[in-house]
CSV table of C-alpha atoms (C1' of nucleotides) in Angstrom, one decimal:
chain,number,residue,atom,x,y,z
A,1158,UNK,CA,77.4,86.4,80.8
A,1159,UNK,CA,73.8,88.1,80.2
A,1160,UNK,CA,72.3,88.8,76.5
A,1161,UNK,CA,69.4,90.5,75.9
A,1162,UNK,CA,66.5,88.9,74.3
A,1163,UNK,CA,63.1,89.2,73.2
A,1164,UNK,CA,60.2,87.1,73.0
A,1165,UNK,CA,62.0,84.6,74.9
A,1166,UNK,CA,61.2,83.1,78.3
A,1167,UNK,CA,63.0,80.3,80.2
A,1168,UNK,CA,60.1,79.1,81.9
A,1169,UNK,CA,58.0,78.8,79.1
A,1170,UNK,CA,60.7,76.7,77.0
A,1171,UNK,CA,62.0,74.7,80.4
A,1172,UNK,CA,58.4,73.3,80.8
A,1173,UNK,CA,56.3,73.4,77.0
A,1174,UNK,CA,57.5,69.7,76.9
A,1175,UNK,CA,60.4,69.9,74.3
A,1176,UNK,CA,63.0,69.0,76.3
A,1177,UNK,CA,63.4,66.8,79.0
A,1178,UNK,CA,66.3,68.0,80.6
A,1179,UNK,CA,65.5,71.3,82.4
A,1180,UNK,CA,66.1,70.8,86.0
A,1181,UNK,CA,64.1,73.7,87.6
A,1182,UNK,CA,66.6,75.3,90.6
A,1183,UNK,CA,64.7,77.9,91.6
A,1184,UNK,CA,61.4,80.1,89.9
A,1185,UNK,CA,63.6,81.7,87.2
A,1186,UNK,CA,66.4,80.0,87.1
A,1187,UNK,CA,67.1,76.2,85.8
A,1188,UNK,CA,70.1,73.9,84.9
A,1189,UNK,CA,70.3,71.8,81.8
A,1190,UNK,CA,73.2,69.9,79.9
A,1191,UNK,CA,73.9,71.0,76.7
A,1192,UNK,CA,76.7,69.4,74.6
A,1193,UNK,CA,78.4,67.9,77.9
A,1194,UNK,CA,78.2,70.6,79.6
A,1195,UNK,CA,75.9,71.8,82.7
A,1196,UNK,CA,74.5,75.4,82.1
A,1197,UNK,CA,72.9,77.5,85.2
A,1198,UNK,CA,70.4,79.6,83.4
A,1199,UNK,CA,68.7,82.5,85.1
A,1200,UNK,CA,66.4,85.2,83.3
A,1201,UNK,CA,65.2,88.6,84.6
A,1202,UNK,CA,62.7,90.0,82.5
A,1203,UNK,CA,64.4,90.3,79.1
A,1204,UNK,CA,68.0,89.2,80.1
A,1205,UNK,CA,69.5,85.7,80.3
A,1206,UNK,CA,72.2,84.9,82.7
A,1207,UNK,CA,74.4,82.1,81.9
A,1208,UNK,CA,77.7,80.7,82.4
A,1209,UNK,CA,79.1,81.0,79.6
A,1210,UNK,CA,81.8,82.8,77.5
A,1211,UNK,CA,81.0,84.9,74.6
A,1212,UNK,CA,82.2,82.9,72.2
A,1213,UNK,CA,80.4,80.0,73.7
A,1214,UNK,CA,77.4,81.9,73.0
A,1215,UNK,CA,78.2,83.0,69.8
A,1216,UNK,CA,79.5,79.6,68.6
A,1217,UNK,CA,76.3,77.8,69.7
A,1218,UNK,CA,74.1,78.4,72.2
A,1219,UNK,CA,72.8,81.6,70.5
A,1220,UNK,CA,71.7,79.0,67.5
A,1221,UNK,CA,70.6,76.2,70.2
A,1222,UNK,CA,68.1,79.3,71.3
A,1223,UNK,CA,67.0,79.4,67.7
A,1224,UNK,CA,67.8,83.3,68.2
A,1225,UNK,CA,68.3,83.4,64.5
A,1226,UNK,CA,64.8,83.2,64.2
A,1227,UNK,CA,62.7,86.4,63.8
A,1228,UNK,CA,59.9,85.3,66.8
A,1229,UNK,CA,58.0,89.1,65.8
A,1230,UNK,CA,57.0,87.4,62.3
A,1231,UNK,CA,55.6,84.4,64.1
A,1232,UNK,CA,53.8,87.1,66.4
A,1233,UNK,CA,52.4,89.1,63.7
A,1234,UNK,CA,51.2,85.4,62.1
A,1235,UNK,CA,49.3,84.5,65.0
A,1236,UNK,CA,47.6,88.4,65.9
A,1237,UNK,CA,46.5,87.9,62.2
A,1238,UNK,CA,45.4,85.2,62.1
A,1239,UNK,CA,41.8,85.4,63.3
A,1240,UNK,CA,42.2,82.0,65.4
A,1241,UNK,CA,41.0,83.6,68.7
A,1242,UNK,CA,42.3,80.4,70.7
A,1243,UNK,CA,45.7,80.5,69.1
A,1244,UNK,CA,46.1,84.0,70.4
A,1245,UNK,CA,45.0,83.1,73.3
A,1246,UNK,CA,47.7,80.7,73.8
A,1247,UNK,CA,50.2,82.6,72.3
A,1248,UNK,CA,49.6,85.0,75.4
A,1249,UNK,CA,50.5,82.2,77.7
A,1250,UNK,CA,53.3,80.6,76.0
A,1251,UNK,CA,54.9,83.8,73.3
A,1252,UNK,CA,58.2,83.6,74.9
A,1253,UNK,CA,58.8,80.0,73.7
A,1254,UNK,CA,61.2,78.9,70.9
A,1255,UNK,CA,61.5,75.6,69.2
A,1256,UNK,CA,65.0,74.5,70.7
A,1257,UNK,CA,68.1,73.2,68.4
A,1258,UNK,CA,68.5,70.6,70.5
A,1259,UNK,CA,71.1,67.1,69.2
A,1260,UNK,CA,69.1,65.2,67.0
A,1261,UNK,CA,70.3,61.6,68.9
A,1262,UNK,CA,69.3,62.7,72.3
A,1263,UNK,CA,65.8,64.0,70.7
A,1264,UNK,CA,65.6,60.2,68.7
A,1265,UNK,CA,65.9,58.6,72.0
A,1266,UNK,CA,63.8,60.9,73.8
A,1267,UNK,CA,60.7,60.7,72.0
A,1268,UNK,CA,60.7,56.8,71.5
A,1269,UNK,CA,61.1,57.1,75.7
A,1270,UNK,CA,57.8,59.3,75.6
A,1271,UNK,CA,55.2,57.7,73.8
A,1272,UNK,CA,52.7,56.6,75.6
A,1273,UNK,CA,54.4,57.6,78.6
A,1274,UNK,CA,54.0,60.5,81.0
A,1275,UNK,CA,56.5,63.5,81.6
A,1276,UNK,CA,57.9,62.9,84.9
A,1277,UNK,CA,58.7,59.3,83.8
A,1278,UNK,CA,60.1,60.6,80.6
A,1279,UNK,CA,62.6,62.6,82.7
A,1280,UNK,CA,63.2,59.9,84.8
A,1281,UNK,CA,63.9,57.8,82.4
A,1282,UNK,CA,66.4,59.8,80.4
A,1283,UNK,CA,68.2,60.9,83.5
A,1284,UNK,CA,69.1,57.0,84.6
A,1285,UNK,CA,70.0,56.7,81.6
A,1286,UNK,CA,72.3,59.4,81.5
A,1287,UNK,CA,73.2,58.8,85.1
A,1288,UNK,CA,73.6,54.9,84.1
A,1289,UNK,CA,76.4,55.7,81.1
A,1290,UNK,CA,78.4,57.5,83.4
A,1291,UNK,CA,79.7,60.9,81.8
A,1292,UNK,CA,79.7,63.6,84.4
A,1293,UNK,CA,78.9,66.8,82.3
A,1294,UNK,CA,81.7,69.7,82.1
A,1295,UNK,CA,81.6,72.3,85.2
A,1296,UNK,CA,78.2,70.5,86.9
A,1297,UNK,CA,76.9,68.0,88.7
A,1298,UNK,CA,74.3,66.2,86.0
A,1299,UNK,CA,75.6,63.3,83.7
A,1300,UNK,CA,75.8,64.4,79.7
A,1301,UNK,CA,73.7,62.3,77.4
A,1302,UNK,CA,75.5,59.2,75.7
A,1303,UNK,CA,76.3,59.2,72.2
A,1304,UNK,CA,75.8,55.5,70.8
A,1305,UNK,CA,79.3,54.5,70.6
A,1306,UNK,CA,79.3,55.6,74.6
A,1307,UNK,CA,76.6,53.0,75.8
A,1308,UNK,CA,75.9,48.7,75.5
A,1309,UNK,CA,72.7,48.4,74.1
A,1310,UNK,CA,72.6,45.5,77.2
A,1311,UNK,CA,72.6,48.4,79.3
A,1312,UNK,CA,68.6,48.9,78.2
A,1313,UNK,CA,67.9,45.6,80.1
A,1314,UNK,CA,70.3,45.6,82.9
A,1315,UNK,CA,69.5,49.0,84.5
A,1316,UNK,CA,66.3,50.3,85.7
A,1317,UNK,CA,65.3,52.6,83.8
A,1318,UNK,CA,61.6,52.0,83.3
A,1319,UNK,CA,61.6,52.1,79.9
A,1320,UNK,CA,58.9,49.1,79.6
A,1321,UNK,CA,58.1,47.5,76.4
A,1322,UNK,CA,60.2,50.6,74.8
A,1323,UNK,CA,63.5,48.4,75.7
A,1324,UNK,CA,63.3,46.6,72.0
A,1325,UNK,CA,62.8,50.0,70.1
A,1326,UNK,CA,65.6,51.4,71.8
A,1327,UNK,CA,68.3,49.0,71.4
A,1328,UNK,CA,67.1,48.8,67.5
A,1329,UNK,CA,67.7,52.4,67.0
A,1330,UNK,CA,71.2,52.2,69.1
A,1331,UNK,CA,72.1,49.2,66.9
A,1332,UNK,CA,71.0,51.2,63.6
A,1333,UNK,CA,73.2,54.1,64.2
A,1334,UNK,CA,76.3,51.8,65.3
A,1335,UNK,CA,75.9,50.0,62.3
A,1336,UNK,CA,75.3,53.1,59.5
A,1337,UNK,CA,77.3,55.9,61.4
A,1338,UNK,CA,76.3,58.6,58.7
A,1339,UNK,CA,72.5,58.0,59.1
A,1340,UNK,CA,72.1,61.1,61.1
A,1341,UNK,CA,73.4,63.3,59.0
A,1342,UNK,CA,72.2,62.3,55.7
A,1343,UNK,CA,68.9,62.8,57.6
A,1344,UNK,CA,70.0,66.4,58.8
A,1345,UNK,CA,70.4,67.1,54.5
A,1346,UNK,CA,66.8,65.5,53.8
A,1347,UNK,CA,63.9,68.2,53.7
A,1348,UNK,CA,60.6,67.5,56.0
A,1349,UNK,CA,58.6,64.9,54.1
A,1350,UNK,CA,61.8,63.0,52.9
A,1351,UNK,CA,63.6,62.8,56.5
A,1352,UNK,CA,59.8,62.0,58.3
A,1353,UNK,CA,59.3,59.0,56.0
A,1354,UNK,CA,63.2,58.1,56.6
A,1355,UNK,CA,62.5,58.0,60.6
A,1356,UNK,CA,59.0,55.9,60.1
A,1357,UNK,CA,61.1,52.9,58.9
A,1358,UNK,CA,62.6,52.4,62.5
A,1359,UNK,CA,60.6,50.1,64.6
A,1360,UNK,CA,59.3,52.5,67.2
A,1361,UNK,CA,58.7,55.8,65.4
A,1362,UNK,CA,55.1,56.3,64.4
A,1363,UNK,CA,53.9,58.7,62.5
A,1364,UNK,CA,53.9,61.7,66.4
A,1365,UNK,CA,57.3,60.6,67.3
A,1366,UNK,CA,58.3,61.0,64.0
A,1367,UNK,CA,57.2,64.8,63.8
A,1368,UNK,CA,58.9,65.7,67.3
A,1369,UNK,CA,62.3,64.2,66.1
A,1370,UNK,CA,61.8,66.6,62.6
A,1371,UNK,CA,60.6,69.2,64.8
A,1372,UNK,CA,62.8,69.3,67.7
A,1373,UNK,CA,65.5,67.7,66.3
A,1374,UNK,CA,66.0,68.8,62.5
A,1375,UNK,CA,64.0,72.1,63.3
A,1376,UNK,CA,61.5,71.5,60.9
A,1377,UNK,CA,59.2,74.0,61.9
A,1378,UNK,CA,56.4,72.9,59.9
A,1379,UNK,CA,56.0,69.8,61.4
A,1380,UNK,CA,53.1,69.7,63.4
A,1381,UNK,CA,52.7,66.6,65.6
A,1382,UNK,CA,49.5,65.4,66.9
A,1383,UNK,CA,49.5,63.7,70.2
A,1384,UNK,CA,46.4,63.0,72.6
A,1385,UNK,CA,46.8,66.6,74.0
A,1386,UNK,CA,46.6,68.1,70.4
A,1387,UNK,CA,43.8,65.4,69.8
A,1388,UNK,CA,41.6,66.5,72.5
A,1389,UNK,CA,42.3,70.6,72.2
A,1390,UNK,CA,41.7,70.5,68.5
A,1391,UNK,CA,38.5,69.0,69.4
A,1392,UNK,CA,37.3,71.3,71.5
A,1393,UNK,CA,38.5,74.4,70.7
A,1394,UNK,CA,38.6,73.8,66.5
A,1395,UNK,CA,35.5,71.6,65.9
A,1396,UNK,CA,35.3,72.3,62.2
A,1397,UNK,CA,38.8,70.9,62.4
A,1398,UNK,CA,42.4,73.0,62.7
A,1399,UNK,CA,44.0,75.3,59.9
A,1400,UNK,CA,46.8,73.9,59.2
A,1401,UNK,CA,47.5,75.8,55.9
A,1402,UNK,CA,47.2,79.1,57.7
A,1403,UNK,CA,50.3,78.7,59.8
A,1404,UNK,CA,52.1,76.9,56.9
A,1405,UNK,CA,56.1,76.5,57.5
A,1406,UNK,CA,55.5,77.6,61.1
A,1407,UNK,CA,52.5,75.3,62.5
A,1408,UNK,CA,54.9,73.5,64.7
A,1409,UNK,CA,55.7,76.6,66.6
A,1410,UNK,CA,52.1,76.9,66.6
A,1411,UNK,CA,51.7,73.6,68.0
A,1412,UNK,CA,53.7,74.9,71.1
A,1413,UNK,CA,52.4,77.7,72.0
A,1414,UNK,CA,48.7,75.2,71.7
A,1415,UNK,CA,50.2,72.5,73.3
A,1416,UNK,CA,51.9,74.6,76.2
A,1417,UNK,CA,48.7,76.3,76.9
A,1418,UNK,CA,46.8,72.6,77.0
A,1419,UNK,CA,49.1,71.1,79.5
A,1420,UNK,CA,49.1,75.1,81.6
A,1421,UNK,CA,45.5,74.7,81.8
A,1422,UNK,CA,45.2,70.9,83.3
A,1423,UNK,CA,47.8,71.4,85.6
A,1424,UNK,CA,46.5,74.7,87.0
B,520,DA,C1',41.9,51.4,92.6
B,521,DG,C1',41.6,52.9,88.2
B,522,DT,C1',42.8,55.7,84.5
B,523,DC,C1',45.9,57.7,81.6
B,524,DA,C1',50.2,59.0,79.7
B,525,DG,C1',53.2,64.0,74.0
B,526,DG,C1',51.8,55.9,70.5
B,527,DC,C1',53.2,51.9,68.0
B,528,DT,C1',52.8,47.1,66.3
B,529,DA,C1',50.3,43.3,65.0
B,530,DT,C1',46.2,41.3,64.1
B,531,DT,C1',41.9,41.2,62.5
B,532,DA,C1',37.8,42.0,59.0
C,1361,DT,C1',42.5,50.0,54.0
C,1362,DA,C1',40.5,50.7,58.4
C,1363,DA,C1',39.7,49.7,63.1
C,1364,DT,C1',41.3,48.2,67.5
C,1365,DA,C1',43.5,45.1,71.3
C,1366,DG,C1',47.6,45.0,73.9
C,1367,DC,C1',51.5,46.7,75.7
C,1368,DC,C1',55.5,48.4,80.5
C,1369,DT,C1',54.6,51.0,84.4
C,1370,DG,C1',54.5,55.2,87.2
C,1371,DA,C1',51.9,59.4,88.2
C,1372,DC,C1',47.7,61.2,89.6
DNA sequence: AGTCAGGCTATTA
DNA sequence: TAATAGCCTGAC
């Protein structure tokens, strides 16, 4: 079906680094896996193609878009706020959205990436997928595993160049085997409660632990600093970056910084 | 060939 | 408490 929708752009969310599982098919169209199944997304200027029903999109992709966010208020944030460079990147990047994507898959996503590059992120993830065997509905990609769906041996056995990450991996996948409600009593907990709750887990520091509440609890004002966000606020925010400004939305912020970093050395 | 990647843990002082 | 070596390994 197509929807209409503003300030959104599949491009810009495909590659701003959120998630790992955009395949790109063609320039505006992509595939990704979203609750087992494989979406063919298309977009021509403001309208989405994808194969869906309309209840499917009612039920939950509209939400896994975050289109019950209102995007102009973030807009109207960042035009006034004065910040010349986070206009500038909101240019580049305004028709991202922070994702609702399934807090697991985001849990074992981010303790893939750190330290770690994008294409071997996606790598990664995809043997994985690929390795635990579940075809997603109507495609040709592999669904992500649930806990209960893979051996933790699996981490060892397969090559999936996950490196010295192997250890933090099959603690978390032990962890929610063993305490099955853990992700949803995090889902209750508000920002500071659930990132302290994550920094427990061997493995989660204190920048994986804002991209899980960010990406995976959509806690918006979580604002995680990795080297890329190191080096920009450096050089574009010497006195050091507002964080107060942007408030409950600095992790959108973030994005539409971080996507503009990452445009810029690449191009 | 060497550096660096969307960092964290463990060990020092 | 603060600083920093070491870590898997592929992409560039």
């Amino acid at each position: 079906m197509e929807i209409k929708l503003d300030y959104f752009s599949l491009k810009d969310i495909a590659e701003s680094g959120q998630c790992f599982r955009f395949k790109k098919i063609d320039d505006n169209s992509y595939s990704v896996v979203i609750r087992g199944k494989n979406y063919i997304l298309s977009q021509k200027e403001n309208v989405l193609n994808i194969n869906c029903s309309e209840s499917e999109w009612e039920d939950f992709l509209s939400s896994y878009f975050d289109c019950d966010t209102d995007y102009s208020e973030i807009e109207k944030l960042v035009m006034n706020s004065g910040d010349e460079h986070a206009i500038e990147a909101y240019k580049l990047g305004s028709g991202i959205r922070i994702l609702r994507q399934d807090l697991w898959e985001i849990i074992v996503s981010f303790l893939i990436s750190q330290n770690n590059n994008i294409p071997r992120i996606k790598g990664s993830i995809e043997a994985l997928c690929r390795v635990s065997g579940r075809k997603a509905w109507g495609g040709e990609e592999y669904s992500f595993p649930k806990a209960s769906d893979i051996s933790p041996l699996l981490f060892e056995k397969a090559n999936l160049g996950l490196g010295y990450r192997v250890p933090y991996l099959k603690e978390i996948y032990e962890w929610v085997e063993e305490n099955p409600f853990w992700l949803d009593y995090l889902k209750e907990m508000p920002y500071e409660e659930a990132r302290k709750e994550l920094l427990k887990r061997k493995g989660i520091g204190p920048k994986v632990a804002d991209c899980i509440c960010l990406f995976g609890l959509h806690h918006v004002e979580a604002f995680p600093i990795d080297t890329h966000v190191k080096q920009l606020i450096k050089k574009y925010y010497p006195k050091g970056f507002d964080f107060k400004y942007y408030g409950k939305y600095a992790g959108i912020i973030q994005q539409y910084l971080f996507y503009y970093e990452i445009k810029e050395s690449t191009s």
